[in-house]
XYZ file of C-alpha atoms in Angstrom:
367
model
C -0.175 -0.092 -0.090
C 1.345 3.631 -0.613
C 1.538 6.180 1.806
C -0.812 8.604 -0.288
C -3.329 5.444 0.166
C -3.572 5.696 4.005
C -6.230 6.838 5.898
C -5.872 10.167 6.769
C -6.333 9.952 10.229
C -3.481 6.855 9.811
C -1.256 9.126 8.260
C -1.464 12.001 10.086
C -0.436 10.027 13.170
C 3.264 8.834 11.495
C 3.581 12.529 10.377
C 3.405 13.462 14.230
C 6.585 11.414 14.259
C 8.344 13.565 12.134
C 10.801 16.474 12.816
C 10.129 19.862 11.027
C 13.083 18.754 8.269
C 11.738 15.542 7.200
C 7.855 17.180 6.547
C 9.628 19.704 4.396
C 11.214 16.767 2.183
C 7.809 15.423 2.062
C 6.023 17.693 1.305
C 8.023 17.456 -1.848
C 7.480 14.119 -2.629
C 4.095 14.418 -4.491
C 1.331 17.078 -4.831
C -0.784 15.024 -2.335
C 1.379 14.420 0.252
C 1.503 18.581 -0.620
C -1.461 19.118 0.119
C -1.509 17.329 3.566
C 1.425 17.775 5.176
C 1.119 22.073 4.643
C -2.516 21.380 6.998
C -2.224 23.433 9.883
C -3.032 20.476 12.137
C 0.159 18.648 11.339
C 2.343 21.665 12.157
C 1.144 22.405 15.039
C 3.177 20.316 17.672
C 6.062 21.296 16.113
C 4.768 25.095 16.244
C 4.056 24.927 19.690
C 7.577 24.151 20.557
C 9.228 27.277 18.200
C 9.370 30.996 19.187
C 6.163 33.280 18.055
C 4.492 30.565 16.267
C 1.507 32.114 17.394
C 0.503 28.720 19.163
C 0.146 29.813 23.049
C 0.657 28.253 25.839
C -2.970 26.816 26.689
C -3.127 25.620 22.703
C -4.973 28.904 21.566
C -3.813 29.927 17.782
C -3.369 34.092 17.844
C -2.463 34.079 14.105
C -5.104 31.957 12.433
C -4.483 33.595 9.172
C -1.177 32.908 8.478
C -0.176 29.228 7.617
C 1.735 27.180 10.494
C 3.937 25.889 8.263
C 4.791 29.451 7.324
C 4.987 30.870 10.900
C 7.406 27.965 11.985
C 9.682 28.338 9.162
C 9.954 32.708 10.523
C 10.219 30.935 14.161
C 13.564 29.550 12.656
C 14.780 33.232 12.116
C 13.523 34.542 14.943
C 15.656 31.726 17.024
C 18.722 32.245 14.585
C 18.480 36.403 14.691
C 18.102 36.450 10.653
C 16.196 39.587 9.871
C 16.296 42.727 8.236
C 16.014 45.821 9.693
C 14.250 49.241 8.664
C 13.393 53.160 9.949
C 10.177 53.295 9.450
C 9.801 56.793 10.332
C 11.589 59.627 12.146
C 11.549 62.767 13.528
C 13.484 65.547 15.019
C 11.993 66.273 18.339
C 13.248 63.582 21.253
C 9.616 61.757 22.311
C 8.539 59.156 24.869
C 6.568 57.019 21.930
C 4.712 54.500 23.044
C 3.098 52.124 20.201
C -0.146 49.399 20.358
C -0.818 47.194 17.160
C -4.109 46.207 15.765
C -3.806 43.516 12.996
C -2.065 45.382 10.339
C -2.718 48.721 12.199
C 0.033 50.152 14.042
C -0.663 52.910 16.844
C 2.218 55.436 17.634
C 1.951 58.298 20.047
C 3.925 61.241 19.616
C 3.724 64.302 21.691
C 0.058 65.049 22.470
C -1.325 62.854 19.547
C -1.714 59.571 18.770
C -1.338 58.373 14.711
C -2.867 54.507 13.409
C -0.676 53.706 10.615
C -1.508 51.265 7.845
C 1.585 48.317 7.796
C 1.852 47.412 4.037
C 3.657 43.944 3.258
C 6.254 45.172 2.227
C 6.505 48.789 2.923
C 9.713 49.787 4.188
C 8.223 53.184 5.552
C 5.180 54.476 7.075
C 2.808 57.171 5.477
C 3.684 60.623 6.949
C 0.139 61.200 7.124
C -1.756 58.477 9.618
C -4.817 56.867 8.735
C -6.258 58.094 11.807
C -5.594 60.865 14.544
C -6.234 60.844 18.718
C -5.636 64.044 20.518
C -7.009 65.817 23.265
C -4.142 65.946 25.554
C -3.204 69.451 26.935
C 0.793 67.407 27.181
C 2.363 64.514 26.043
C 0.711 61.132 25.810
C 2.264 58.944 28.329
C 0.725 55.515 27.593
C -2.396 53.910 25.601
C -4.185 50.784 25.341
C -6.695 49.629 23.087
C -9.622 47.792 23.352
C -12.339 46.373 20.259
C -14.491 49.749 20.551
C -12.019 52.220 22.289
C -8.351 53.411 22.364
C -7.696 54.829 26.043
C -4.516 57.087 26.719
C -3.005 58.961 30.145
C -1.049 61.883 29.682
C 1.321 64.131 31.228
C -1.402 66.655 31.862
C -2.889 64.292 34.188
C -5.776 63.593 31.983
C -7.396 60.192 30.895
C -9.147 60.385 27.646
C -11.389 57.610 26.433
C -11.677 57.847 22.608
C -14.295 55.846 20.417
C -13.122 53.910 17.719
C -15.869 53.838 15.869
C -17.397 57.013 16.255
C -15.818 60.792 16.369
C -15.965 60.786 20.755
C -13.960 60.920 23.008
C -14.461 61.277 27.027
C -11.846 62.905 29.767
C -11.634 61.656 33.186
C -10.425 63.589 35.702
C -8.834 62.713 38.816
C -4.914 62.617 39.249
C -2.903 65.509 40.131
C -0.064 64.632 38.272
C 1.130 62.663 35.287
C -0.487 59.516 34.319
C 2.536 56.951 33.912
C 0.421 53.438 33.078
C -3.052 52.480 32.612
C -4.583 49.154 31.189
C -8.665 48.586 30.584
C -10.135 44.914 30.077
C -14.229 44.745 29.318
C -15.061 48.307 30.357
C -12.925 48.423 33.179
C -9.851 51.378 33.414
C -6.921 51.247 36.135
C -4.352 54.088 36.038
C -1.322 54.621 37.977
C 0.529 58.206 38.541
C 3.127 60.145 39.897
C 0.740 61.469 42.328
C 1.272 57.678 44.136
C -1.974 56.837 44.108
C -3.978 53.813 41.259
C -7.315 54.662 40.147
C -10.192 52.509 39.349
C -12.716 53.871 36.541
C -15.450 52.931 33.795
C -15.589 53.702 30.475
C -18.578 56.185 31.032
C -17.524 57.116 34.625
C -16.804 60.666 35.429
C -15.203 60.156 38.366
C -12.762 57.288 39.978
C -14.617 54.256 41.237
C -12.091 54.101 43.874
C -8.518 54.762 44.571
C -5.917 53.147 45.907
C -3.000 55.004 47.798
C 0.715 53.894 47.241
C 4.070 54.581 49.042
C 5.412 55.822 45.502
C 4.890 56.821 42.068
C 3.432 54.071 40.275
C 5.252 53.256 37.268
C 3.035 50.025 35.788
C -0.582 48.334 36.318
C -2.266 45.948 34.410
C -5.652 43.926 34.953
C -5.400 39.940 34.729
C -7.875 37.990 32.440
C -10.122 37.385 35.068
C -10.049 40.947 36.260
C -7.945 40.508 39.305
C -6.371 43.850 39.608
C -2.471 44.223 40.022
C -0.567 46.609 41.309
C 3.064 46.006 40.624
C 4.085 47.849 43.682
C 3.218 45.127 45.510
C 5.165 42.899 43.945
C 8.545 41.940 45.614
C 9.976 43.100 49.196
C 13.920 43.789 47.948
C 13.147 46.491 45.443
C 14.747 49.745 46.440
C 12.502 53.083 47.037
C 12.029 54.207 42.903
C 13.422 51.696 41.504
C 9.988 51.029 40.033
C 8.641 47.997 37.769
C 8.441 49.818 34.090
C 6.149 47.412 32.086
C 4.135 44.064 33.427
C 2.445 41.265 31.388
C 0.064 39.143 31.727
C 0.257 35.505 30.348
C -2.548 33.731 31.493
C -4.503 34.782 35.085
C -2.302 33.723 37.340
C 1.145 34.186 35.785
C 2.877 37.594 34.625
C 6.116 39.043 33.747
C 7.948 42.180 34.984
C 11.007 44.109 33.788
C 12.011 47.372 35.472
C 15.214 49.533 36.266
C 17.132 46.649 38.152
C 17.926 45.044 34.824
C 15.699 41.601 35.276
C 13.013 40.266 33.765
C 11.027 38.429 36.068
C 8.463 35.318 35.961
C 6.127 35.573 38.918
C 3.166 33.258 39.908
C 0.178 34.624 41.995
C -0.671 30.778 43.439
C 2.508 30.993 44.855
C 4.422 33.877 47.273
C 3.690 37.324 45.344
C 7.123 38.205 47.529
C 9.304 35.921 45.199
C 9.856 35.232 41.622
C 9.593 31.636 40.203
C 12.332 32.513 37.112
C 14.251 35.344 36.172
C 16.529 36.293 33.377
C 19.116 39.577 33.517
C 20.154 42.010 30.950
C 23.992 41.072 30.316
C 25.119 45.305 29.969
C 23.554 46.274 33.179
C 20.703 48.158 31.241
C 17.818 49.530 32.843
C 14.732 47.522 31.218
C 11.863 49.971 29.946
C 9.601 47.263 28.027
C 8.391 43.474 27.420
C 6.309 41.902 25.616
C 5.821 37.812 25.648
C 4.344 35.421 22.511
C 2.144 33.483 25.476
C 4.604 30.564 25.137
C 7.955 30.622 24.734
C 9.554 33.804 23.534
C 10.215 37.383 25.588
C 11.115 40.551 23.757
C 12.674 43.244 26.023
C 14.106 47.042 25.748
C 16.946 48.209 27.094
C 17.920 51.569 28.211
C 20.919 52.479 26.499
C 21.515 52.290 21.987
C 18.237 50.378 21.809
C 18.817 47.537 21.877
C 15.817 45.157 21.709
C 16.862 41.094 22.989
C 15.206 37.916 22.487
C 14.748 35.350 24.946
C 13.751 31.839 25.067
C 12.321 30.666 28.286
C 13.608 27.755 28.600
C 16.996 29.271 28.463
C 18.557 31.426 31.232
C 20.643 33.352 29.079
C 19.909 36.051 25.992
C 19.458 34.196 23.075
C 19.440 37.722 20.332
C 19.821 41.013 20.793
C 19.524 43.649 17.662
C 20.878 47.134 18.353
C 18.439 49.894 16.518
C 20.055 53.173 17.752
C 23.685 54.443 16.407
C 26.632 54.194 18.892
C 26.429 58.100 18.468
C 22.769 58.426 19.604
C 21.837 56.628 22.513
C 18.106 55.855 23.167
C 16.359 53.414 25.011
C 13.287 51.435 23.717
C 10.237 53.407 24.763
C 8.304 50.501 23.785
C 8.218 47.303 21.821
C 5.256 45.080 19.817
C 5.469 42.146 17.435
C 3.590 39.936 15.239
C 4.343 36.254 13.726
C 6.907 37.880 11.479
C 7.761 41.724 12.007
C 9.034 43.679 15.524
C 8.269 46.922 15.626
C 10.394 49.475 18.131
C 9.742 52.842 19.032
C 12.921 54.850 20.234
C 13.538 58.522 21.070
C 13.382 60.110 17.115
C 12.663 56.759 14.902
C 10.126 54.076 14.587
C 11.906 50.565 13.858
C 11.273 47.568 12.396
C 12.841 43.898 12.509
C 11.409 41.529 9.421
C 11.794 38.360 10.087
C 10.622 36.420 6.966
C 13.778 36.079 5.288
C 17.298 35.148 5.782
C 19.854 38.174 5.146
C 22.988 38.678 6.666
C 22.967 38.142 10.768
C 22.462 42.048 12.312
C 23.654 43.026 15.469
């Protein structure tokens, strides 16, 4: 009996024992095997073990529109550091930009405005004129988040603005006396943290805070868990010096989160255990503060450093940095203020430029 004459479920279980290279070779044998091998179900087991394949720790596929075979190929480039570097946008004044990525639209804050830019698959630069602008702050935008229906921003003027993404409407929330350093929003709930040493809770339609949480120091980062359990990062850990705050926090599940900050470590916390001690940590090798992180929901962490625009790629299964990329020149040092990535690109915002790393091909290895 030929291999192609086997029942599909039997053939599928045979292919589960093949590695990536063997599957690629088998797909070249004939058209029938090529069609079968290229199915997502065949590649799912391999994809779950790769970096940034889109398959999360609980099996969720966050990039269902991209074939898994293509993502597994791109994942090898993430692992080995093969990419092309592009400068998408430049500006003259030094800023503290922030990013959010929603499909093929990149949101970038510059001073008091937030622009929505369309991402072309092969474009090496962004259009100067965004698809849409969100404004209203009297000072710079410090942070902003996206929900399905709203864009919510916090500014140096102490205000929070809730912009509708469907209608030309916005709502201002007043409550903080100093700049809003951080905020998060889920299912209609907003949490904000400020230099005024308070964290405040709001709804999308409230005119005043639902509650105020006083802190002993300025609040640098806040997050809402997927189950809407509120966490203020000031309560994590017990050995940090005052002012050495956590600058970014990412929930990966209702009970696991990752933090980074001034003390040069990326840390993993399990809220089912003691909140005073992390379960894993990765140290930035050049003793730089870490301004931002993002995870792929499975094995990969990307972090942005405070010097020379250094982006690092970490594999949680290893203790040391896997790859690093220097995006700013030696003569002009800038932190990575924010980074976001898709299955094939990483976007990083520096003081005077927006950079991208394209991992779809295998050019020269950059540093």
